[in-house]
Coordinates of C-alpha atoms and ligand atoms in Angstrom, one line a residue:
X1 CA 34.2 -20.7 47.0
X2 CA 32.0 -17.8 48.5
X3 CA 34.3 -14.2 48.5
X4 CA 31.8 -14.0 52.4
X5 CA 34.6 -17.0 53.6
X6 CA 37.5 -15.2 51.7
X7 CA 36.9 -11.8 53.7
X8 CA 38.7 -10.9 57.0
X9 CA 38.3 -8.3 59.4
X10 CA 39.1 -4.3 57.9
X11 CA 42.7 -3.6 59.2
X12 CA 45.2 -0.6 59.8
X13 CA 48.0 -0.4 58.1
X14 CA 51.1 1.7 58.6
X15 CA 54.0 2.9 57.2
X16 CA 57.1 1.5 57.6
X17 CA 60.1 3.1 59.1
X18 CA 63.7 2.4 59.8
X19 CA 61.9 -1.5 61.2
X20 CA 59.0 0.8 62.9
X21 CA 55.4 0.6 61.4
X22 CA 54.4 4.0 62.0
X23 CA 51.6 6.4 61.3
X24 CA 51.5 9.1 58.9
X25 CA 53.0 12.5 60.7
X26 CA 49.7 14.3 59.3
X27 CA 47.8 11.0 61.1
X28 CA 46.0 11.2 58.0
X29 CA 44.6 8.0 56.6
X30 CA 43.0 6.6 53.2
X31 CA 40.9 2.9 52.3
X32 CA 41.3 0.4 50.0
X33 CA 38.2 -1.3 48.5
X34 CA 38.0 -4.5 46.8
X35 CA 37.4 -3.7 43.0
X36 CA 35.1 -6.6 43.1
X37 CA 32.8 -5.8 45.5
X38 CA 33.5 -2.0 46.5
X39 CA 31.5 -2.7 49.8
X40 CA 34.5 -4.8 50.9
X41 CA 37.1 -2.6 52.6
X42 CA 40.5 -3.9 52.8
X43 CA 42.2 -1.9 55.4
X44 CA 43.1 1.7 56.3
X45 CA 46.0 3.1 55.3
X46 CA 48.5 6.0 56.4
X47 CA 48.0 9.0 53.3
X48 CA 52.0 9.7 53.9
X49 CA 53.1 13.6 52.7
X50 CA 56.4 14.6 52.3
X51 CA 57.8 14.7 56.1
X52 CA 57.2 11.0 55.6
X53 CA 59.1 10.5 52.8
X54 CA 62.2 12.5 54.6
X55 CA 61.7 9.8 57.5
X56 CA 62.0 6.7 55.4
X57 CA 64.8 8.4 53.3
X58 CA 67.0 9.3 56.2
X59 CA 66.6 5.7 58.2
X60 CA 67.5 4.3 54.6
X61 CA 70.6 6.6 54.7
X62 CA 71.4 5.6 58.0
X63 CA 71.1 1.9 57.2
X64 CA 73.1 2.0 54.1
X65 CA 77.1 1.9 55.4
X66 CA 76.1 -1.4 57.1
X67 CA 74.2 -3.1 54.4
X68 CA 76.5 -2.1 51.8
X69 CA 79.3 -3.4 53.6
X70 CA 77.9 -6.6 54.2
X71 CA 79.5 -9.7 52.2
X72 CA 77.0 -9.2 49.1
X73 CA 77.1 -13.6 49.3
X74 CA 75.6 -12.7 52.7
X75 CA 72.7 -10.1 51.7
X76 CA 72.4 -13.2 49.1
X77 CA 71.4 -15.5 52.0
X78 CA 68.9 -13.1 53.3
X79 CA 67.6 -13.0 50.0
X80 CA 67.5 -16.9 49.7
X81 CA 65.6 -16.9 52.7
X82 CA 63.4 -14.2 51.9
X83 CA 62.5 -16.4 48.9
X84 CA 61.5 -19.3 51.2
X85 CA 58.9 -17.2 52.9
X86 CA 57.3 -16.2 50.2
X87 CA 56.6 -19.4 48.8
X88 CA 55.9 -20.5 52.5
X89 CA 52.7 -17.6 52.4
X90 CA 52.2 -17.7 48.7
X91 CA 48.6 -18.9 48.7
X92 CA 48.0 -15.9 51.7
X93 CA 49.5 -13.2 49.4
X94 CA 47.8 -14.3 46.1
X95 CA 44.7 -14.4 47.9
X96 CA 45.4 -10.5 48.9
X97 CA 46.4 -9.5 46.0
X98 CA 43.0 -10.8 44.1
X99 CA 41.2 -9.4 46.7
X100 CA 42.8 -6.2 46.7
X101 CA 44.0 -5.7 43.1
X102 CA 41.3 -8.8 41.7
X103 CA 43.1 -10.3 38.9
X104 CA 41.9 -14.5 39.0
X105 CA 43.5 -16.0 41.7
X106 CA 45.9 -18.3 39.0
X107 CA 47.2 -15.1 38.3
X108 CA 47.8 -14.0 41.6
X109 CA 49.8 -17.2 42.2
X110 CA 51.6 -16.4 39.1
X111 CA 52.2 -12.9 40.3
X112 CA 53.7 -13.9 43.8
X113 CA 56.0 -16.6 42.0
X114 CA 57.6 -13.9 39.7
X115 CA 58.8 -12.3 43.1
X116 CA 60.0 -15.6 44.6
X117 CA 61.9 -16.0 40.8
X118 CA 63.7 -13.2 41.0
X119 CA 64.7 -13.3 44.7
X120 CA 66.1 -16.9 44.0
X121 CA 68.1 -15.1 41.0
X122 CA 69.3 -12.1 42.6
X123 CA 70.2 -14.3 45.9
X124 CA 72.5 -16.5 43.2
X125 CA 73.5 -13.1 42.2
X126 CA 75.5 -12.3 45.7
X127 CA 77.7 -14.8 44.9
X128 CA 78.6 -13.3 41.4
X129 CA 77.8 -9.8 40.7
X130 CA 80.4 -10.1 38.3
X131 CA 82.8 -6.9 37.4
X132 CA 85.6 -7.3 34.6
X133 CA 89.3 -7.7 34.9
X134 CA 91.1 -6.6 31.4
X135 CA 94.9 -6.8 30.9
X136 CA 97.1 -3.2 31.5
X137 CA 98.5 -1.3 28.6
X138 CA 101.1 -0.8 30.5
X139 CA 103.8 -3.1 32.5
X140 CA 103.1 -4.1 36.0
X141 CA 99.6 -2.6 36.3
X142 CA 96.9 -4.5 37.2
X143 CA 93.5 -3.3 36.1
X144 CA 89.6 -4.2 37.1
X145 CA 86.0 -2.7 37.3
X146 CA 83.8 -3.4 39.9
X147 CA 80.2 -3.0 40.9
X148 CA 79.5 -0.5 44.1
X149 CA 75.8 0.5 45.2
X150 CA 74.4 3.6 44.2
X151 CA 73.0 4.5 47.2
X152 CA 69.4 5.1 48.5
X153 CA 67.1 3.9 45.4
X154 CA 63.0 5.0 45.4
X155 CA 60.7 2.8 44.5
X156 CA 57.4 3.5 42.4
X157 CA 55.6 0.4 41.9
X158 CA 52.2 -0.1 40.1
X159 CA 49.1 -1.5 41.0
X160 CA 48.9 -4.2 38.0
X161 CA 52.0 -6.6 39.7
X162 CA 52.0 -5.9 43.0
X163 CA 54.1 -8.1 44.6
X164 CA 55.8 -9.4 41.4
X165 CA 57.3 -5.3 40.0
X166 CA 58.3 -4.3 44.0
X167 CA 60.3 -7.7 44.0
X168 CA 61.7 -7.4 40.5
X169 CA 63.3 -3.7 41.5
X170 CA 63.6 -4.0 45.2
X171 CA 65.8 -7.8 44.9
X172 CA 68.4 -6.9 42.2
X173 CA 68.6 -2.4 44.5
X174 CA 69.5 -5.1 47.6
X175 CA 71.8 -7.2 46.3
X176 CA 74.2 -4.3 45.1
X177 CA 73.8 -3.3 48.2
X178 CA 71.2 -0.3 48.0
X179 CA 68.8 0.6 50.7
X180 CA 65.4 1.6 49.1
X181 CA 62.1 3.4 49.9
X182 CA 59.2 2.0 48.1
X183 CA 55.9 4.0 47.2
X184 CA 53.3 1.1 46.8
X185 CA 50.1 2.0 44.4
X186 CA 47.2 3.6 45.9
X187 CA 45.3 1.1 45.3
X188 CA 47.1 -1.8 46.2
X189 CA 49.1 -1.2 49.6
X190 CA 47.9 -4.4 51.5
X191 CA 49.8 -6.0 49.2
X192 CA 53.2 -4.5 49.6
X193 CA 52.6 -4.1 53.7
X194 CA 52.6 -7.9 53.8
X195 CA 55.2 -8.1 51.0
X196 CA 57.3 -6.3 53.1
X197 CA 56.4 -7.9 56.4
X198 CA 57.9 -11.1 55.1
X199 CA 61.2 -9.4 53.5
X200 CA 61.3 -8.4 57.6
X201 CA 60.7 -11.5 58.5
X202 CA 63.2 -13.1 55.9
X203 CA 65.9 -11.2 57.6
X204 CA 66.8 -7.6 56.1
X205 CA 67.9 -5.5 58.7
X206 CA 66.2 -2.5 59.8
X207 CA 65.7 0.7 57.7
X208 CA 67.2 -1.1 54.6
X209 CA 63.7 -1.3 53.1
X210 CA 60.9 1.1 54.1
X211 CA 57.3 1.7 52.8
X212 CA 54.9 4.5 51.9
X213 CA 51.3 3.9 51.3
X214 CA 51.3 7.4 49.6
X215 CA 52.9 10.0 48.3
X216 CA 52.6 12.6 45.8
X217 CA 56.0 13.8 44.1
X218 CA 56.7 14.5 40.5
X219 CA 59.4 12.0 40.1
X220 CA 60.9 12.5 37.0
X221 CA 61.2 16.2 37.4
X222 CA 63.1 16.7 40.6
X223 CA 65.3 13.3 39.6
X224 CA 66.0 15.7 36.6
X225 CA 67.2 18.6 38.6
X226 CA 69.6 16.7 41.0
X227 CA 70.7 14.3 38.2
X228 CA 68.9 11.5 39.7
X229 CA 69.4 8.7 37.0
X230 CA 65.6 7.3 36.6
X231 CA 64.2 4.0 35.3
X232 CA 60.8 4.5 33.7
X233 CA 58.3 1.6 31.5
X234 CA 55.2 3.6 30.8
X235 CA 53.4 1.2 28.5
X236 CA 52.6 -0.6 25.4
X237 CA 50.3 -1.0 22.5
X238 CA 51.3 -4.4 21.7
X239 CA 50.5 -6.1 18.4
X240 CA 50.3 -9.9 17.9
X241 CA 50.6 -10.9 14.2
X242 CA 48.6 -14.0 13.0
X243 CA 50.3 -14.9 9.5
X244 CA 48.5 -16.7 7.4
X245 CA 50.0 -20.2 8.0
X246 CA 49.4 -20.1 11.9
X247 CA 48.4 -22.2 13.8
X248 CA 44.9 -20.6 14.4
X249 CA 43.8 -22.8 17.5
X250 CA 47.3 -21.5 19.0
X251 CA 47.3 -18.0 17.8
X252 CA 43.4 -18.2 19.5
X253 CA 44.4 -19.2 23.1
X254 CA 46.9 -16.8 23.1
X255 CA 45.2 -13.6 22.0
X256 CA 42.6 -14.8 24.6
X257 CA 44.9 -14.8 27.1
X258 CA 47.1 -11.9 26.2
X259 CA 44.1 -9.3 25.4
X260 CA 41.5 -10.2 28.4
X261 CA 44.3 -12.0 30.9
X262 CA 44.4 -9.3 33.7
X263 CA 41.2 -7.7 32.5
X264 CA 44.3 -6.2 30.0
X265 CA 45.6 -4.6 32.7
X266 CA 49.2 -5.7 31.7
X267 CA 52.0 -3.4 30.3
X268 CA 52.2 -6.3 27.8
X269 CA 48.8 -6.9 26.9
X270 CA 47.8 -7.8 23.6
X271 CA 45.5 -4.5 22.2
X272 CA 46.5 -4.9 18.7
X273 CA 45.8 -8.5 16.6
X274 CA 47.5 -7.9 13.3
X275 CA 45.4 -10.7 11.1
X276 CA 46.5 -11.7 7.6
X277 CA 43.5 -11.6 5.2
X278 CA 43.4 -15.1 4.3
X279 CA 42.5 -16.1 7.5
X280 CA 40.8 -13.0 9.0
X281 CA 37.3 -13.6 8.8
X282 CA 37.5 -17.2 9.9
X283 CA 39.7 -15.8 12.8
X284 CA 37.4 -13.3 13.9
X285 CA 34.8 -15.4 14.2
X286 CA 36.4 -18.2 16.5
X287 CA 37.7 -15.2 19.0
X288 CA 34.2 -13.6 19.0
X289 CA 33.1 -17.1 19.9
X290 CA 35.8 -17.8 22.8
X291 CA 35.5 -14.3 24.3
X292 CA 31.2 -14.3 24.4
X293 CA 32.0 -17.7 26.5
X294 CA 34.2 -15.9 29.1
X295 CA 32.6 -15.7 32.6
X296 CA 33.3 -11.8 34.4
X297 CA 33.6 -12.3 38.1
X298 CA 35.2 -12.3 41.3
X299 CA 38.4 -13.4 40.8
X300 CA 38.8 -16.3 44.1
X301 CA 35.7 -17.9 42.3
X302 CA 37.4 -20.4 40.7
X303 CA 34.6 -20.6 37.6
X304 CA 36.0 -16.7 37.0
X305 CA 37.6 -16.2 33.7
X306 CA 38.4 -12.3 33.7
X307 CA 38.3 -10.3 37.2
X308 CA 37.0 -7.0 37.1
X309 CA 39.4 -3.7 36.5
X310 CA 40.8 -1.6 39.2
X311 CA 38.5 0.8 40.4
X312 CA 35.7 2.7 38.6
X313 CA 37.6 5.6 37.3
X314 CA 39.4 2.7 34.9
X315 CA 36.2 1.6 34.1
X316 CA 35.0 5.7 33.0
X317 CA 38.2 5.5 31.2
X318 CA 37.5 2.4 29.0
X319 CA 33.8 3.4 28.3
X320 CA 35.2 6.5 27.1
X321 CA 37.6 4.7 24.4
X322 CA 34.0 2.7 23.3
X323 CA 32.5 5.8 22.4
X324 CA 35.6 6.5 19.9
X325 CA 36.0 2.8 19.0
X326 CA 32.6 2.8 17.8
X327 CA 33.0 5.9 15.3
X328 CA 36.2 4.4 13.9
X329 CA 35.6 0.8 14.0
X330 CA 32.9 -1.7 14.3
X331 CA 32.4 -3.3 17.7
X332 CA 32.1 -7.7 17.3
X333 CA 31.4 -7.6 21.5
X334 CA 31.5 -6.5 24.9
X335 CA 31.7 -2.7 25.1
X336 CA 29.9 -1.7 28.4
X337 CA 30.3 -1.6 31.8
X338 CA 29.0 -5.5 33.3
X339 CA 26.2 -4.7 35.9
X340 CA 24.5 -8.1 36.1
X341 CA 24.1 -9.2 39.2
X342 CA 26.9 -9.6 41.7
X343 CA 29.1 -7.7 39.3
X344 CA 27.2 -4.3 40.2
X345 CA 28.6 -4.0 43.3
X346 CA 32.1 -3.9 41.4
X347 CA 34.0 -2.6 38.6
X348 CA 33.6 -4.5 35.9
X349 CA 34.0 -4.4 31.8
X350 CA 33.0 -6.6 29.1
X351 CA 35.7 -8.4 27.3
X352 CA 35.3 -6.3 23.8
X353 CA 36.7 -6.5 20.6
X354 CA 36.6 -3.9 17.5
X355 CA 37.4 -5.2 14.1
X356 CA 38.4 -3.4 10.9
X357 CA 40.6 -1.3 12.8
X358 CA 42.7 1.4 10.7
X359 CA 46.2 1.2 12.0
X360 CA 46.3 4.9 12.7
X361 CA 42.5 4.9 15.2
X362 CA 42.5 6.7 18.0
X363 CA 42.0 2.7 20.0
X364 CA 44.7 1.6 17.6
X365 CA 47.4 3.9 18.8
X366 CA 46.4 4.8 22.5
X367 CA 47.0 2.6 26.1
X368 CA 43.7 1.8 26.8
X369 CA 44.5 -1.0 30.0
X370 CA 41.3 -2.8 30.0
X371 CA 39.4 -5.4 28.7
X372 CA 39.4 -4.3 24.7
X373 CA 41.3 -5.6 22.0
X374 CA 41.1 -3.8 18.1
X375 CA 41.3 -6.4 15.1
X376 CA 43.4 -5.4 12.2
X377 CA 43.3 -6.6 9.0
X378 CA 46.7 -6.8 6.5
X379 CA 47.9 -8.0 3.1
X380 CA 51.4 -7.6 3.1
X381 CA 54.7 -8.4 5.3
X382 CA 56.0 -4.6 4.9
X383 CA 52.4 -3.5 5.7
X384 CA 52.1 -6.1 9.1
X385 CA 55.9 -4.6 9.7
X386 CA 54.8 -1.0 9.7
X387 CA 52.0 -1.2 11.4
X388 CA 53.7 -3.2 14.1
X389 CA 56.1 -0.4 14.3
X390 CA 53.5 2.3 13.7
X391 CA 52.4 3.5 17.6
X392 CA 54.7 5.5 19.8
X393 CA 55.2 1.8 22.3
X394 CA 57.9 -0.6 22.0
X395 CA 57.3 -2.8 24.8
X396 CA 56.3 -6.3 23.4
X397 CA 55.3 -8.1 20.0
X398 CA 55.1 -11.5 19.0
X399 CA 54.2 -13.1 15.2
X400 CA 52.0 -16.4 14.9
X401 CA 53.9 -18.5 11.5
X402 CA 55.3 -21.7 10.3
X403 CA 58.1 -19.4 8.5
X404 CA 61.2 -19.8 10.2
X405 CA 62.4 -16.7 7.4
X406 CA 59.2 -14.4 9.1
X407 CA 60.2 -15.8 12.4
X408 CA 63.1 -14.1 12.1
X409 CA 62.3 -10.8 10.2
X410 CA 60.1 -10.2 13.1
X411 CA 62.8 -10.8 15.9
X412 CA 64.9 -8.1 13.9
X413 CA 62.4 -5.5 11.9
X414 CA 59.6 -5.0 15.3
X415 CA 61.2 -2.4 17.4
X416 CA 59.8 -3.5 20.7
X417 CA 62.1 -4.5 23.5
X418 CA 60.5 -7.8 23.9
X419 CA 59.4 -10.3 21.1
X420 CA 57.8 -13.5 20.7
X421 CA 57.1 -16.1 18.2
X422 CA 54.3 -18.7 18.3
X423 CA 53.5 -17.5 21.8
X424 CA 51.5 -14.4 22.8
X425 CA 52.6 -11.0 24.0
X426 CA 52.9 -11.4 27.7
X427 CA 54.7 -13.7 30.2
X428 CA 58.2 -12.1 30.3
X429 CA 60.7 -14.6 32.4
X430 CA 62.5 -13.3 35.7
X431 CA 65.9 -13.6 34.6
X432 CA 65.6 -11.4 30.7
X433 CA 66.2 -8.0 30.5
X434 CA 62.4 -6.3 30.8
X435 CA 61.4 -3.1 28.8
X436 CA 60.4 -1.6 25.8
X437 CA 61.8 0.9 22.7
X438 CA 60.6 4.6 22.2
X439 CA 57.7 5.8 24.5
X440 CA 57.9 2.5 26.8
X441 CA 60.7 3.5 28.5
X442 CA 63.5 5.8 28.7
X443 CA 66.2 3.2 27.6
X444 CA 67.0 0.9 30.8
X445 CA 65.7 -2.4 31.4
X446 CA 64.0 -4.3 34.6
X447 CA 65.3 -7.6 35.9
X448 CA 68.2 -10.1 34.7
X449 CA 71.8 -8.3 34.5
X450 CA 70.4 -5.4 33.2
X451 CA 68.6 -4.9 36.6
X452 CA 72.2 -4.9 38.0
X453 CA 73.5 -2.6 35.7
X454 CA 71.0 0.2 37.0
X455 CA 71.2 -0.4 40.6
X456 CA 75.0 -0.1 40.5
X457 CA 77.9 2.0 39.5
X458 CA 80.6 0.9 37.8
X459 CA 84.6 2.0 39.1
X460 CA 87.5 1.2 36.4
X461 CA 90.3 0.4 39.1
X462 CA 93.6 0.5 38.4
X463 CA 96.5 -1.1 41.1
X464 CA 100.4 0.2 39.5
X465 CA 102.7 -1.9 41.5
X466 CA 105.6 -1.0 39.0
X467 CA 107.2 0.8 41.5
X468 CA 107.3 4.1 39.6
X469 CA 105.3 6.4 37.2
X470 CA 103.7 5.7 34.3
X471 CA 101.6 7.8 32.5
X472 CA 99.2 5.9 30.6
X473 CA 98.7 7.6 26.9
X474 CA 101.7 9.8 27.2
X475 CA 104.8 6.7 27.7
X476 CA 102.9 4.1 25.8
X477 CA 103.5 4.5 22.2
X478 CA 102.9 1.0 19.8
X479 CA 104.2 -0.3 17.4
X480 CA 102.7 1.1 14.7
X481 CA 103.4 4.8 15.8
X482 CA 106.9 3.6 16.3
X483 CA 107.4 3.1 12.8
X484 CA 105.8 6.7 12.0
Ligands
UN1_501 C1 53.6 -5.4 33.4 O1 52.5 -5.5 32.9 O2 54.1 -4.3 33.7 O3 55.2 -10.5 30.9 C2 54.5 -6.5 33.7 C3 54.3 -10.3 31.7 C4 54.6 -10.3 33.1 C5 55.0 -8.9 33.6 C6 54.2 -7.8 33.1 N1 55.6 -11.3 33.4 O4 53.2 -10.2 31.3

């Protein structure tokens, strides 16, 4: 399939407002260019400033009392059919997104069905959203807690999902009843307009979701001031241990796909392969085999095996890491900038790999989001453990045995937030709590409850209908202080 047929005419995009699409106040604009072919412009976008952001937040405020106060089994039925539309217009949107963002179209789809997931879940979710009832200490007191929304909730989402990371926080904000301004990536905005014209079109009223295509604000630090509570995942360095009783033709597909999937563009991707000695040379070899076969390329061509990486500054990023990688390591392949043919006109990186990696390299301890895995080679259990647990990431691990006993060492001794065994380090499901320890994160996790318990606030309610007052700690003595 020719990218030529794929192509369709450069459009404007807008922001959207309290159910306007509007321009940018400053009527300033930026493009969006495919990273596989940069001569293919994907639309024009309003560069939004802060007088846009005080638009969307105050038509989110003004939508809020209604949506909030909406049966959340209704909001739930929006969302239901909000899921319906997506899988309607999947194929549309994953063709966007990998010609916007340009991870392989099987990826895309992927991508796009991790939103419709979670929509289905958090539309099940209206009709739960389940609080606690406990029994009184005292008589005839009835007490609960219950889940209320926190508000207006912003949105910062990342080019690397983008459809799949605006649905998994903007389905669980809506069904507790949030309203929410979302701040798509730069380099990806197509993606979230048309996300968000479906949500539209699914039903949510007006206001209740709005869109920036840009915006500049330090986040964390004025959430800080006001006491904004913040969810942040910031990364990984993720290891996958091959023992030596894997199952190397397994423990092969995987690594493939974990390290070069997404041109490594994945919070979870695989950068660190932790390889027993017994089986490390014959190991190496069959990846350095399997990765020299992978074919760089657009990624609607369906021959494609690895896309190309977001824009060129990524790609002046990764070249730099090759440059230290090859004074601490030694490099098996890949390790420039692919320029053959067709691929010029993009942004493109060799699938590389670096082998006798110390655990403490600079490529061994730093996010380097591309294309480039580092081998390392172990003796020991305790010495896989710590180096497992030896970068400032926590976000996902997984351990290649036959050992049930390793199996389970691994699921308790590497501090990451996710873990896997016999399967590689990415493809976290919808409806699991999503995050990572230490430097991933700053403790909360993404989608299943957990999602629930940041987008709402709990309130302990308490109903006395004993007809007069009682004071809690002060009348209620037990038995055992009785007997003092
Ligand atoms: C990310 O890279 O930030 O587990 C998200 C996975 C995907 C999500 C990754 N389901 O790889």
């Amino acid at each position: 399939m020719s990218t030529t047929v794929e192509k369709t005419a450069t459009r404007t995009y807008q922001n959207l407002i309290g159910g306007k699409w509007t321009d940018a106040k400053s009527g300033k604009t930026f493009t969006s260019v495919s990273p596989a072919n940069h001569e293919d412009v994907i639309g024009t976008f309003a560069a939004s400033g802060a007088d846009d952001v005080d638009a969307a937040v105050a038509a989110a405020k003004a939508a809020f009392p209604a949506w909030s106060l909406m049966p959340a089994p209704k909001r739930g039925e929006i969302l239901f059919k909000v899921a319906r539309l997506l899988a309607e217009h999947k194929e549309e949107l994953s063709r966007l997104m990998t010609r916007e963002m340009g991870k392989v179209l099987t990826e895309a789809r992927g991508d796009v069905q991790e939103a419709i997931d979670v929509a289905y879940y958090m539309a099940g979710e209206g009709r739960r959203l389940f609080g606690m009832t406990v029994p009184s200490e005292m008589p005839d007191k009835f007490a609960m807690a219950v889940r209320r929304p926190i508000g207006v909730v912003g949105l910062i989402t990342p080019w690397n999902f983008p459809v799949a990371i605006p649905g998994w926080k903007l389905f669980p904000a809506l069904i507790c009843g949030n309203t929410a301004v979302v701040k798509p990536a730069s380099d990806t905005p197509a993606c979230l307009v048309r996300f968000m014209e479906l949500l539209m079109e699914g039903g949510i009223p007006d206001g209740v979701i709005n869109g920036h295509t840009e915006t500049g604000v330090d986040i964390t630090r004025r959430a800080a001031e006001t006491l904004k509570r913040v969810s942040l995942e910031l990364g990984g360095k993720n290891p996958i241990v091959i023992w030596e009783d894997a199952d190397l033709p397994l423990a092969l597909d995987s690594v493939v796909w974990s390290a070069f999937g997404t041109s490594g563009q994945r919070c979870t991707a695989a950068s660190r392969i932790i390889v027993h000695r017994a089986v490390h040379d014959q190991f190496v070899e069959m990846l350095r085999k399997r990765v020299g076969a992978l074919v760089l390329g657009d990624g609607l061509d369906p021959s494609t095996d690895v896309g190309p990486v977001i824009n060129d500054v990524a790609v002046d990023r990764i070249d730099g890491y090759m440059q230290i990688g090859r004074g601490e390591a030694e490099l098996v392949i890949g390790g420039r900038r692919a320029r053959d043919g067709a691929l010029a006109k993009g942004s493109f990186f060799e699938p590389t790999i670096f082998t006798e990696v110390k655990p403490d390299a600079r490529i061994a301890q730093e996010e380097i989001f591309g294309p480039v895995t580092s081998v390392i080679p172990v003796d020991s259990w305790d010495e896989a453990v710590r180096i497992v647990n030896s970068v400032t990431y926590g976000l996902s691990s997984s351990l290649f045995t036959r050992d049930i006993n390793l199996a389970f060492r691994s699921i308790r001794d590497f501090d990451t937030g996710l873990g896997y065994v016999n399967h590689g380090t990415i493809g976290a499901e919808a409806h699991l709590p999503f995050g990572g320890t230490k430097g991933t994160g700053n403790g909360h996790r993404e989608v299943g409850q957990a999602a629930l318990d940041f987008f709402s606030e709990w309130k302990s309610v308490y109903v006395d209908y004993s007809g007069k007052l009682q004071r809690a700690q002060i009348d209620m003595t037990f038995v055992d202080q009785e007997q003092v």
